[in-house]
Short mmCIF file of C-alpha atoms in Angstrom, two decimals:
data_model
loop_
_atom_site.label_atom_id
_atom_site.label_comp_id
_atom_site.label_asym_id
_atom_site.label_seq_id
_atom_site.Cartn_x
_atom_site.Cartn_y
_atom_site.Cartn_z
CA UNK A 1 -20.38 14.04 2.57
CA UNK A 2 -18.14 16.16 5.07
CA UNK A 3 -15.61 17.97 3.93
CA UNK A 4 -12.66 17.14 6.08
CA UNK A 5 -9.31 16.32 4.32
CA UNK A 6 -9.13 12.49 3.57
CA UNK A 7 -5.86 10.16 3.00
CA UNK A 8 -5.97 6.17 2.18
CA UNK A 9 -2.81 4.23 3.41
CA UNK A 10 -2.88 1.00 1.78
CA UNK A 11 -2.40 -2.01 4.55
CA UNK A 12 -1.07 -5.69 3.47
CA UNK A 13 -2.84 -7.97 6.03
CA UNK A 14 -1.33 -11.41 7.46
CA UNK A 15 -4.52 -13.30 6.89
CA UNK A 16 -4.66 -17.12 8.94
CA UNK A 17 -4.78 -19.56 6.55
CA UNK A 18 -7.98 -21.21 8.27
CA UNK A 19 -9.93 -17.88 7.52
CA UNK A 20 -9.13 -16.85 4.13
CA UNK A 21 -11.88 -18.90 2.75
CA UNK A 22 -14.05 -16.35 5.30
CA UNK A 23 -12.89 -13.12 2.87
CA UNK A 24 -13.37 -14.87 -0.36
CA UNK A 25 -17.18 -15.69 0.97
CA UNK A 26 -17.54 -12.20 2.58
CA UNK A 27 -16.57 -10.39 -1.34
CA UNK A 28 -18.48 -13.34 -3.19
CA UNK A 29 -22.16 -12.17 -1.05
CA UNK A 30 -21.05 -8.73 -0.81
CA UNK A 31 -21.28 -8.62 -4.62
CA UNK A 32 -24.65 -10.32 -4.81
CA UNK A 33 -25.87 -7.51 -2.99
CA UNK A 34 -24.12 -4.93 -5.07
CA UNK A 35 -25.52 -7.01 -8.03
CA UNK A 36 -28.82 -7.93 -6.88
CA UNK A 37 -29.28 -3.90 -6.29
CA UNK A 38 -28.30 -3.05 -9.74
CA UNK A 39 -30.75 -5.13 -11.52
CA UNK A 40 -33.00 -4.05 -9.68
CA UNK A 41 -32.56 -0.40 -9.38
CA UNK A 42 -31.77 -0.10 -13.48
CA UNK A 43 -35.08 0.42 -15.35
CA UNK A 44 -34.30 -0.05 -18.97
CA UNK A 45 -38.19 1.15 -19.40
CA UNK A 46 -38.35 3.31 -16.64
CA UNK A 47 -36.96 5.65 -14.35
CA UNK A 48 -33.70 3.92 -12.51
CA UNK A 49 -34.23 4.03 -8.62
CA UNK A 50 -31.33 6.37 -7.52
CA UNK A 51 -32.42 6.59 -3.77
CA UNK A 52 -30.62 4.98 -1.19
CA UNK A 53 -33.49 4.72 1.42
CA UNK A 54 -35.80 3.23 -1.12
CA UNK A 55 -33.62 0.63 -2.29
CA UNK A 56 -33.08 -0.48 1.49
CA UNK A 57 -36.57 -0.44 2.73
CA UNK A 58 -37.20 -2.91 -0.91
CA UNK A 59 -34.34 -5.16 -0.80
CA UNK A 60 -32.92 -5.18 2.44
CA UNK A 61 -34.80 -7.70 3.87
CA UNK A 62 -34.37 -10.29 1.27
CA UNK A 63 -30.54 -9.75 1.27
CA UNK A 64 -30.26 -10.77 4.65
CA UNK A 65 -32.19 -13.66 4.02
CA UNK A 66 -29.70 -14.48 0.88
CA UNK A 67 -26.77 -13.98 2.58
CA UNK A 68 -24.96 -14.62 6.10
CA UNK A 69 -23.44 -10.97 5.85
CA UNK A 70 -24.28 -8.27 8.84
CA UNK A 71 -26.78 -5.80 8.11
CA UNK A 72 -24.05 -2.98 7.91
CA UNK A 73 -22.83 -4.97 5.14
CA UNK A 74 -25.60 -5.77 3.22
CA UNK A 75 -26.71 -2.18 3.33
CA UNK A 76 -22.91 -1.06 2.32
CA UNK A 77 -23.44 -3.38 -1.01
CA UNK A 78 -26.91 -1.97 -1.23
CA UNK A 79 -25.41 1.67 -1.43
CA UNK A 80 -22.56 0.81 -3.75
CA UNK A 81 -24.86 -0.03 -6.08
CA UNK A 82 -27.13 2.91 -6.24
CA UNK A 83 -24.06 5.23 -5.67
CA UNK A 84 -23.11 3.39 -9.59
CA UNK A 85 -26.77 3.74 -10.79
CA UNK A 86 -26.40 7.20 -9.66
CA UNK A 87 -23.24 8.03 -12.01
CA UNK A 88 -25.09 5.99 -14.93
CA UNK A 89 -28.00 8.51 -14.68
CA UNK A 90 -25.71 11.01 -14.62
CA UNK A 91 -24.14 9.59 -18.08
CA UNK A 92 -27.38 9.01 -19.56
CA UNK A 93 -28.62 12.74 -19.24
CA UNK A 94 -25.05 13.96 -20.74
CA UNK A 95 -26.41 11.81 -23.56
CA UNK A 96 -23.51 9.09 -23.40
CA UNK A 97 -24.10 5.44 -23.25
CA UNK A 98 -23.58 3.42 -20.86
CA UNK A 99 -25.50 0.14 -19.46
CA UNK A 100 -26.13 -1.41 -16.25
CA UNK A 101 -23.69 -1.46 -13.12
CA UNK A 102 -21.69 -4.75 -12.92
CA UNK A 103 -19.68 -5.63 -9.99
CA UNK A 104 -17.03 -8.09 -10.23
CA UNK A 105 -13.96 -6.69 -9.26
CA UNK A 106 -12.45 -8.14 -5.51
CA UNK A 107 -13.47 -5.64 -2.97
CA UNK A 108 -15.47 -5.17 -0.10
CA UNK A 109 -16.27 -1.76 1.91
CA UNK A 110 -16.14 -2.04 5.96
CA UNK A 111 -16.82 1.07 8.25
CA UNK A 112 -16.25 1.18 12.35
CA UNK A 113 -19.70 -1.14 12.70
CA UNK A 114 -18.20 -3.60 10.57
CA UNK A 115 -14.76 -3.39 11.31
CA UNK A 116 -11.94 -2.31 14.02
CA UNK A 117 -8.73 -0.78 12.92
CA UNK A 118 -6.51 -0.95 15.99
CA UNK A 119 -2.73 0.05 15.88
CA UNK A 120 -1.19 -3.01 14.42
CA UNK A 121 -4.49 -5.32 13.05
CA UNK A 122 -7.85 -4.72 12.03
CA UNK A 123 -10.76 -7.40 12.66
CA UNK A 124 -13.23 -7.75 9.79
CA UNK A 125 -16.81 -8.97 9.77
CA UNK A 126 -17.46 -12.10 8.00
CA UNK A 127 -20.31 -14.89 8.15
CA UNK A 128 -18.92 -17.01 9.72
CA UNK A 129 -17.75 -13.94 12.56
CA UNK A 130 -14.79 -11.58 12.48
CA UNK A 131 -11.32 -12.51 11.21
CA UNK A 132 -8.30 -10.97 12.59
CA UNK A 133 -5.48 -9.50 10.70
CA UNK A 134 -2.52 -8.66 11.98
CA UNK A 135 -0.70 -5.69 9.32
CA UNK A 136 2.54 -6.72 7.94
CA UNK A 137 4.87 -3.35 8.22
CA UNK A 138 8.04 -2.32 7.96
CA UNK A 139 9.69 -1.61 11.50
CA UNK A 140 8.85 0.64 13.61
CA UNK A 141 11.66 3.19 13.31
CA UNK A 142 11.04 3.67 9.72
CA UNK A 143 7.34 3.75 9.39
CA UNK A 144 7.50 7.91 10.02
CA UNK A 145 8.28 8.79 6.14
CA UNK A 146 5.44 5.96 5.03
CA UNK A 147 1.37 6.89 4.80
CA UNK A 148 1.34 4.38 7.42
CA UNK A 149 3.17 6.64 9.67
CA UNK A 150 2.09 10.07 8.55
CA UNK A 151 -1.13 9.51 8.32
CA UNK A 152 -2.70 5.93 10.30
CA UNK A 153 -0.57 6.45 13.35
CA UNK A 154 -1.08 10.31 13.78
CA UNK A 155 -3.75 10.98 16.08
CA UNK A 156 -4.88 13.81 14.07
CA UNK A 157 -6.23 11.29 11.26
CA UNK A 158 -9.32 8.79 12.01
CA UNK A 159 -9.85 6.01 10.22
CA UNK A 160 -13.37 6.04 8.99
CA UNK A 161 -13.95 3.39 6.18
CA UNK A 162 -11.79 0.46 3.92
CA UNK A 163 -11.95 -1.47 1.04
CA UNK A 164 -11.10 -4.69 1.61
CA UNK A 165 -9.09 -5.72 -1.80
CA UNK A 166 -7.48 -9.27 -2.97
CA UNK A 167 -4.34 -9.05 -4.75
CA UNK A 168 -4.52 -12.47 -7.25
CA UNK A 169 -1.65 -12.77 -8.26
CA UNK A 170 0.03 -11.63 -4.83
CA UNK A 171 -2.49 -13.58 -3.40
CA UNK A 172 -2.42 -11.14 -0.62
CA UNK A 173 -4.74 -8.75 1.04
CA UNK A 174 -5.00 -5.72 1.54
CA UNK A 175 -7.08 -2.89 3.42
CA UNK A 176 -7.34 0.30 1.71
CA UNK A 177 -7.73 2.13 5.18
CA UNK A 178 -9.47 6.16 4.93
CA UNK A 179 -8.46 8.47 7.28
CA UNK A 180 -10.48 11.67 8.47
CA UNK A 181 -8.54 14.86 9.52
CA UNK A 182 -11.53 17.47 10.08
CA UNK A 183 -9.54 19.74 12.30
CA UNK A 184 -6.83 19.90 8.73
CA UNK A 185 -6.16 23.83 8.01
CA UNK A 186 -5.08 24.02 4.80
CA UNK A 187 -1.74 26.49 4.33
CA UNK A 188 -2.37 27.21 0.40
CA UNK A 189 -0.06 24.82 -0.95
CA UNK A 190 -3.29 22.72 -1.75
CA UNK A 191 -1.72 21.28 -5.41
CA UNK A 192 0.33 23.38 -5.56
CA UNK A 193 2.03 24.02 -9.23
CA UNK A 194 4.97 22.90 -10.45
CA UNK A 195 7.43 25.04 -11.35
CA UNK A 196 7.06 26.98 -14.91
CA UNK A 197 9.16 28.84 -17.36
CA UNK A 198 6.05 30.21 -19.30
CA UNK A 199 4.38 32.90 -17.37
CA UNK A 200 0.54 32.57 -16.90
CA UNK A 201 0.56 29.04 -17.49
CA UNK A 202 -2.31 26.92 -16.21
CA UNK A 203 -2.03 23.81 -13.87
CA UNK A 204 -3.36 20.90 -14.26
CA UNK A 205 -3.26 17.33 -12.69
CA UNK A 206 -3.13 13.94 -14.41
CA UNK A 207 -4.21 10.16 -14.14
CA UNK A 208 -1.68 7.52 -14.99
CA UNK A 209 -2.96 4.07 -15.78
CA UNK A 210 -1.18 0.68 -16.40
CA UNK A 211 -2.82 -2.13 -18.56
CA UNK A 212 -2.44 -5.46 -17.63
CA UNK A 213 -2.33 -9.08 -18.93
CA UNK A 214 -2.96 -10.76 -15.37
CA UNK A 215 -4.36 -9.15 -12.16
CA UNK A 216 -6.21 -5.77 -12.31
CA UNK A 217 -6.80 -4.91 -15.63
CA UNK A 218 -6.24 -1.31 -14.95
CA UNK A 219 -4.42 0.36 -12.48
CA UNK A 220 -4.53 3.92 -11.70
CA UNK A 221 -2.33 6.41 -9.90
CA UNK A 222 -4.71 7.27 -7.43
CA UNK A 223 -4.33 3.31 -6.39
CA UNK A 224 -7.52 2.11 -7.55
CA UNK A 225 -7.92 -1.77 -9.24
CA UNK A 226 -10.62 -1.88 -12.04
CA UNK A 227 -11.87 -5.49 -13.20
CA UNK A 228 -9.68 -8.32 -13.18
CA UNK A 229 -7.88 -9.06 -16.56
CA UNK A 230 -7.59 -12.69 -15.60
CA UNK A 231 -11.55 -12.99 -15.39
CA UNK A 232 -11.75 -11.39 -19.18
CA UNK A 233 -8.89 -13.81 -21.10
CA UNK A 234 -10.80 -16.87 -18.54
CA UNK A 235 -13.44 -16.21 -20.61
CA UNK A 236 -12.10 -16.00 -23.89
CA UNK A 237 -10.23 -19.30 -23.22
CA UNK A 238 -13.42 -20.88 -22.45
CA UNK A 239 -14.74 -19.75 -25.99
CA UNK A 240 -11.68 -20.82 -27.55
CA UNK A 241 -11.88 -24.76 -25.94
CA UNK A 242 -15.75 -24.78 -26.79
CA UNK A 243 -14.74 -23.91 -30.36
CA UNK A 244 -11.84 -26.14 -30.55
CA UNK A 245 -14.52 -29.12 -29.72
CA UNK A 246 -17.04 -27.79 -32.58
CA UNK A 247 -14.79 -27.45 -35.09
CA UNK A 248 -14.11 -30.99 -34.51
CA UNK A 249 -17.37 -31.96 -34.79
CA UNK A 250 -17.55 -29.92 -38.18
CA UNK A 251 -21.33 -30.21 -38.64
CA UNK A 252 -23.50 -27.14 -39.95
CA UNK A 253 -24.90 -27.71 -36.60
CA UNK A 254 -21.54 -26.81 -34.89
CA UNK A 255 -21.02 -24.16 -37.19
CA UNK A 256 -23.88 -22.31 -36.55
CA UNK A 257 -23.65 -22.87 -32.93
CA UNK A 258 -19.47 -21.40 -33.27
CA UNK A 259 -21.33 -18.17 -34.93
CA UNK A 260 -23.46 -17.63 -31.93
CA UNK A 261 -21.23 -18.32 -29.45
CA UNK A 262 -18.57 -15.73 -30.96
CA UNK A 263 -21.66 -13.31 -31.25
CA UNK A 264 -22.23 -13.55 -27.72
CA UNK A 265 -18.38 -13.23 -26.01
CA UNK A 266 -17.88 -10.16 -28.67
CA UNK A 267 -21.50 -9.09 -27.11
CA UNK A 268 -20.07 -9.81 -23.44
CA UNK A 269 -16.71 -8.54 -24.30
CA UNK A 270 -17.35 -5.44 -25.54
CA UNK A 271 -20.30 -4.72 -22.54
CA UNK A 272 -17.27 -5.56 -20.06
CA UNK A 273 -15.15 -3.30 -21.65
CA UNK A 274 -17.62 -0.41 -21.95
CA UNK A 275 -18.23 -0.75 -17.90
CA UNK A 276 -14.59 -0.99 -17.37
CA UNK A 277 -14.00 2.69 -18.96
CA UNK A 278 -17.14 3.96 -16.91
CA UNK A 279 -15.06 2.98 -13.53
CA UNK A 280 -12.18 4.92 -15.16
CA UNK A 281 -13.90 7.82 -16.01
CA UNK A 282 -15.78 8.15 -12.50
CA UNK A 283 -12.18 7.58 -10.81
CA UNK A 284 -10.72 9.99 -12.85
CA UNK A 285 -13.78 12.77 -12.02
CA UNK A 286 -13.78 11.34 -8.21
CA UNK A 287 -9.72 12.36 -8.42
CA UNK A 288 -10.46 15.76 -9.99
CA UNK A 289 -8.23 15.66 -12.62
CA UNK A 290 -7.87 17.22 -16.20
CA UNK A 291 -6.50 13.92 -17.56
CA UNK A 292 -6.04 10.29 -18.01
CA UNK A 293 -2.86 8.88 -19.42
CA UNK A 294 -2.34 5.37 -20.91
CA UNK A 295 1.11 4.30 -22.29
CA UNK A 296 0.90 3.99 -26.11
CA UNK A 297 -1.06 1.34 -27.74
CA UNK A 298 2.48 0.25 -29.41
CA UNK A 299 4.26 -0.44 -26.51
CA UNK A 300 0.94 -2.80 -24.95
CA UNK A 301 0.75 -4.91 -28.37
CA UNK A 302 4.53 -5.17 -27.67
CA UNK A 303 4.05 -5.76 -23.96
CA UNK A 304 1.64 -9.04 -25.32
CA UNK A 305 3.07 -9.52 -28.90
CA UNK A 306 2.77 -13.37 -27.68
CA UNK A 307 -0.85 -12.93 -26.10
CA UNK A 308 -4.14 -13.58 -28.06
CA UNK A 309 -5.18 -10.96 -30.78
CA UNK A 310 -8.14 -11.04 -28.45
CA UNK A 311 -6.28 -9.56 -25.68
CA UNK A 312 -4.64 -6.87 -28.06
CA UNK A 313 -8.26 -6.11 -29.38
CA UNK A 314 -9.41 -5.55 -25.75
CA UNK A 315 -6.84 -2.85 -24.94
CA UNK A 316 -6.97 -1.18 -27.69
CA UNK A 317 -10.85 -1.08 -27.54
CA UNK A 318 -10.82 0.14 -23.99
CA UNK A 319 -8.40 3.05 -24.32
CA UNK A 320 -10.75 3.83 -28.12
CA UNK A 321 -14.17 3.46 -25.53
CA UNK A 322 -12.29 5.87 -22.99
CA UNK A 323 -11.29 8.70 -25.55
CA UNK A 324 -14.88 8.08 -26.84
CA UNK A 325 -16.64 8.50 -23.44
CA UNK A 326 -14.44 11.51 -22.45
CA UNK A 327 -15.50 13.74 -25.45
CA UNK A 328 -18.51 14.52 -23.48
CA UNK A 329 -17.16 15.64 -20.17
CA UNK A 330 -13.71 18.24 -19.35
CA UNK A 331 -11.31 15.28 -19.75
CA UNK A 332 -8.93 14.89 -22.20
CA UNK A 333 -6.75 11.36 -22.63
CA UNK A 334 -3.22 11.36 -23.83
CA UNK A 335 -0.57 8.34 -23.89
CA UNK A 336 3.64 8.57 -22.90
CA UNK A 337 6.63 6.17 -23.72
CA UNK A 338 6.56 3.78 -21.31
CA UNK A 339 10.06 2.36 -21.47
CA UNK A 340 11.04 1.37 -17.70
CA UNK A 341 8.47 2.70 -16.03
CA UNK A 342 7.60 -0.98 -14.20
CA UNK A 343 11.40 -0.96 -13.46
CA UNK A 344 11.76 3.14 -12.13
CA UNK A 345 10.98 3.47 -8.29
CA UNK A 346 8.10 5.89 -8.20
CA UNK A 347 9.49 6.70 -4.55
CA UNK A 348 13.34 7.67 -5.46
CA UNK A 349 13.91 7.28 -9.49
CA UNK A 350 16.09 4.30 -9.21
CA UNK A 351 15.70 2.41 -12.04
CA UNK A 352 16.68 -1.07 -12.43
CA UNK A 353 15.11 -4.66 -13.60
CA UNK A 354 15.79 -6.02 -10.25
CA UNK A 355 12.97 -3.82 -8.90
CA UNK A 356 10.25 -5.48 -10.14
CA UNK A 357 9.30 -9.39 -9.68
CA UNK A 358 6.07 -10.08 -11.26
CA UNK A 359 2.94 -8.18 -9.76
CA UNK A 360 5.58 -6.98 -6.36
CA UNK A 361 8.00 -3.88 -6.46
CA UNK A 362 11.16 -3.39 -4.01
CA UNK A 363 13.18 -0.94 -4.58
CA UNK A 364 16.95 -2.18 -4.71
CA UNK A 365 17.47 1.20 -3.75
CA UNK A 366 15.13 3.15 -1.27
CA UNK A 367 13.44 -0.01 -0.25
CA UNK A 368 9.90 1.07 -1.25
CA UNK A 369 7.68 -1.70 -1.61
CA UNK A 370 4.09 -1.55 -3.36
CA UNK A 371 2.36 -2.74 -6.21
CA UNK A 372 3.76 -3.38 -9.16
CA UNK A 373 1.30 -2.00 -11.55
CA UNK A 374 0.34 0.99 -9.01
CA UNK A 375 4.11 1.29 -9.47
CA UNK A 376 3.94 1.76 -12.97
CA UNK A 377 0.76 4.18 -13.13
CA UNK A 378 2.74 6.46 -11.35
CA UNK A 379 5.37 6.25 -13.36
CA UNK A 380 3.39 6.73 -16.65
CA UNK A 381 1.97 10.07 -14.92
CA UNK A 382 4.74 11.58 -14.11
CA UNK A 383 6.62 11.16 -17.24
CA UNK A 384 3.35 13.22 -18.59
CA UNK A 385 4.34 15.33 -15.89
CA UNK A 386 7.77 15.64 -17.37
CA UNK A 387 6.69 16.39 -20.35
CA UNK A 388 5.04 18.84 -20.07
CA UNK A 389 7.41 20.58 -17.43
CA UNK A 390 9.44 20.63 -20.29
CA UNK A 391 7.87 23.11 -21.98
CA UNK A 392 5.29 20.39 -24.41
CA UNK A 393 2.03 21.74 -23.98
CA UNK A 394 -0.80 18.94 -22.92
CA UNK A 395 -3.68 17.97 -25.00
CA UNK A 396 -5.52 20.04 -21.54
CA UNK A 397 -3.53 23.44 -23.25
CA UNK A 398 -1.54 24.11 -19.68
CA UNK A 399 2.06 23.92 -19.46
CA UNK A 400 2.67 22.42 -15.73
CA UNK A 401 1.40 19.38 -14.70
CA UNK A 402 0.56 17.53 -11.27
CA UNK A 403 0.14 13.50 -11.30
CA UNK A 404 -2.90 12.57 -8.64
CA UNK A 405 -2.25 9.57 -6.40
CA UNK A 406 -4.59 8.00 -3.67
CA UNK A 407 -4.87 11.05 -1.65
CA UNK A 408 -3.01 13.95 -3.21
CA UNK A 409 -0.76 15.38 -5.92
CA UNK A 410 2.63 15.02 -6.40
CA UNK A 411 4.62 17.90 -8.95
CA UNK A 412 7.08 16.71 -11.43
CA UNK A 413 9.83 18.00 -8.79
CA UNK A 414 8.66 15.21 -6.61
CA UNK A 415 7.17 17.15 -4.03
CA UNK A 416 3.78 15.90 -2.12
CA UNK A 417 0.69 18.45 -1.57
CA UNK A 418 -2.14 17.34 -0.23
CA UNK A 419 -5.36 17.73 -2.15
CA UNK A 420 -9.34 17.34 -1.24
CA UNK A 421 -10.31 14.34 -2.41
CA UNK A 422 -13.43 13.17 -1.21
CA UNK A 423 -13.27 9.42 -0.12
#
């Protein structure tokens, strides 16, 4: 990959109604391909296939033939996958464990042969032809302090590649747009520190993350949506009405088959889970940063004291699988007090319950609308970021802190630098 600076402004798209179906279809084959890939490129008794060119010249052809997608995007699912088999290699030779790629989580990646981005709508390839989206902004004269404006309408930037992502409980979409600036000449404020009292302090930079009940089940700072919580408690409440039905019945038979059942979602589960911290941990290394910050476990059993012990099991598990997995590599993980971080603007500071309704956040204040939860990862990273500009050394041993978002680092003063990272 090049390295020219990179930014991703985050689009909401006006869909039609008649062609949303088109998206859903689009992400359901897109993922077969990912998926098809992955089974076959991971060799549980051999060496896993970890080249691009091979995988397309094997499965290419019979991916076209499964799906109605274009070839740019069945070879774009193709290369997802091996670009994940790829970072499990990697895992398995630092001696960690980790298992097979799964894709389920809502996304699909476009480039210019796929997709147009023009100055107010994009046009995205589908089977059943290209659906037009029209991008739902804020007006014109105040679009020059947004990423939108800085970045998308500047003709120094490029737009190069997107994610298409669905928003579930929204139920909106959105186009993760990445721009290209090659001609960028950096003026060494590249994350740039925070300010210190403690002379020859070190610097480091930090990765909020909000756990959810519904929607993603993990946001990050650097805008990124891992797995879908909703998919993980639909499938606990499928075990729970099977077992309601055998326990009914109340026949050894049933019994037995309850056992194996709950053997096999605690199997599932706990597989999920373990491929849910793997997309963490290679965000997180993608990001560059020195750490990943959760809020503390007490505040999420609070946050769904009436929730399943099921779904209080499965956060607690993924943040013990994360500080597990991280032992091996530079990271470190540490957790903040949460309170009112889904109510603070991340743009301004203005705190207040109004803010937030449900999975969208408007600030009563500054106006700054965005994702709730994306909200509230920033939140949780820079009141890390606080801390530890207070003088509280991290768990990283430096004394100034940076949080990372999609495409840069922002100092606990609130000021934005602009960092490499390579999308």
């Amino acid at each position: 990959m090049d390295d020219a600076l990179r930014r991703t402004v985050p689009v909401k798209l006006d869909v039609p109604e008649e062609r949303r179906g088109d998206l859903h279809q689009t992400k359901a084959q897109f993922l077969h391909c990912a998926n098809r890939t992955s089974e076959w490129a991971w060799r549980y008794d051999d060496y896993c296939v970890t080249n691009k060119s091979k995988a397309e010249n094997a499965l290419y052809d019979e991916l076209r033939e499964e799906t109605d997608l274009t070839a740019n995007l069945v070879q774009k699912g193709i290369r997802r996958a091996i670009e994940a088999v790829q970072s499990g290699v990697e895992k398995l030779k630092q001696g960690e464990q980790t298992s097979q790629p799964e894709f389920d989580s809502w996304s699909v990646v476009y480039d210019k042969r796929s997709a147009s981005f023009n100055d107010d709508y994009a046009t995205l390839s589908t089977p059943d032809g290209r659906v037009t989206a029209e991008y739902v902004l804020p007006p014109e004269d105040e679009r020059e302090d947004t990423p939108f404006g800085r970045y998308y309408e500047s003709e120094a930037w490029d737009a190069s590649i997107a994610t298409l992502q669905y928003d579930e409980q929204e139920d909106a979409f959105y186009l993760h747009v990445t721009l290209k600036n090659p001609n960028y000449e950096g003026d060494g404020t590249e994350r740039q520190e925070s300010e210190s009292r403690s002379e020859g302090a070190e610097n480091g930079v930090v990765l909020g993350v909000d756990l959810n009940v519904t929607g993603a089940f993990a946001v990050t700072s650097t805008g990124e949506f891992i797995g879908s919580a909703d998919s993980l408690t639909h499938k606990r409440n499928q075990y729970e009405q099977r077992r309601a039905k055998l326990q009914q019945t109340g026949t050894r038979s049933a019994h037995l088959t309850m056992q194996s059942i709950g053997s096999r979602l605690s199997d599932w589960s706990l597989d999920w889970l373990h491929n849910r911290a793997n997309d963490l941990i290679t965000e997180a290394q993608d990001a560059d940063v020195d750490g990943i910050i959760f809020e503390t476990l007490d505040h999420i059993r609070e946050n769904i004291a009436n929730g399943s012990k099921f779904q209080q099991w499965a956060y607690a598990k993924f943040v013990e699988l994360v500080e597990y997995k991280v032992e091996s590599t530079e990271l470190f993980v540490d957790t903040v007090n949460p309170a009112y971080t889904s109510q603070r603007c991340s743009h301004c500071g203005f705190t207040h319950e109004d803010n937030r309704d449900d999975k969208a956040f408007e600030c009563q204040s500054c106006g700054y609308e965005v994702n709730a939860d994306y909200n509230a990862a920033k939140n949780i990273a820079n009141r890390y970021c606080g801390y530890i500009h207070r003088e509280q050394k991290s768990r990283g041993g430096w004394a100034t802190s940076q949080l990372a978002l999609k495409s840069g680092t922002l100092s606990v003063n609130g000021d934005y630098t602009p960092t490499e990272l390579l999308g």
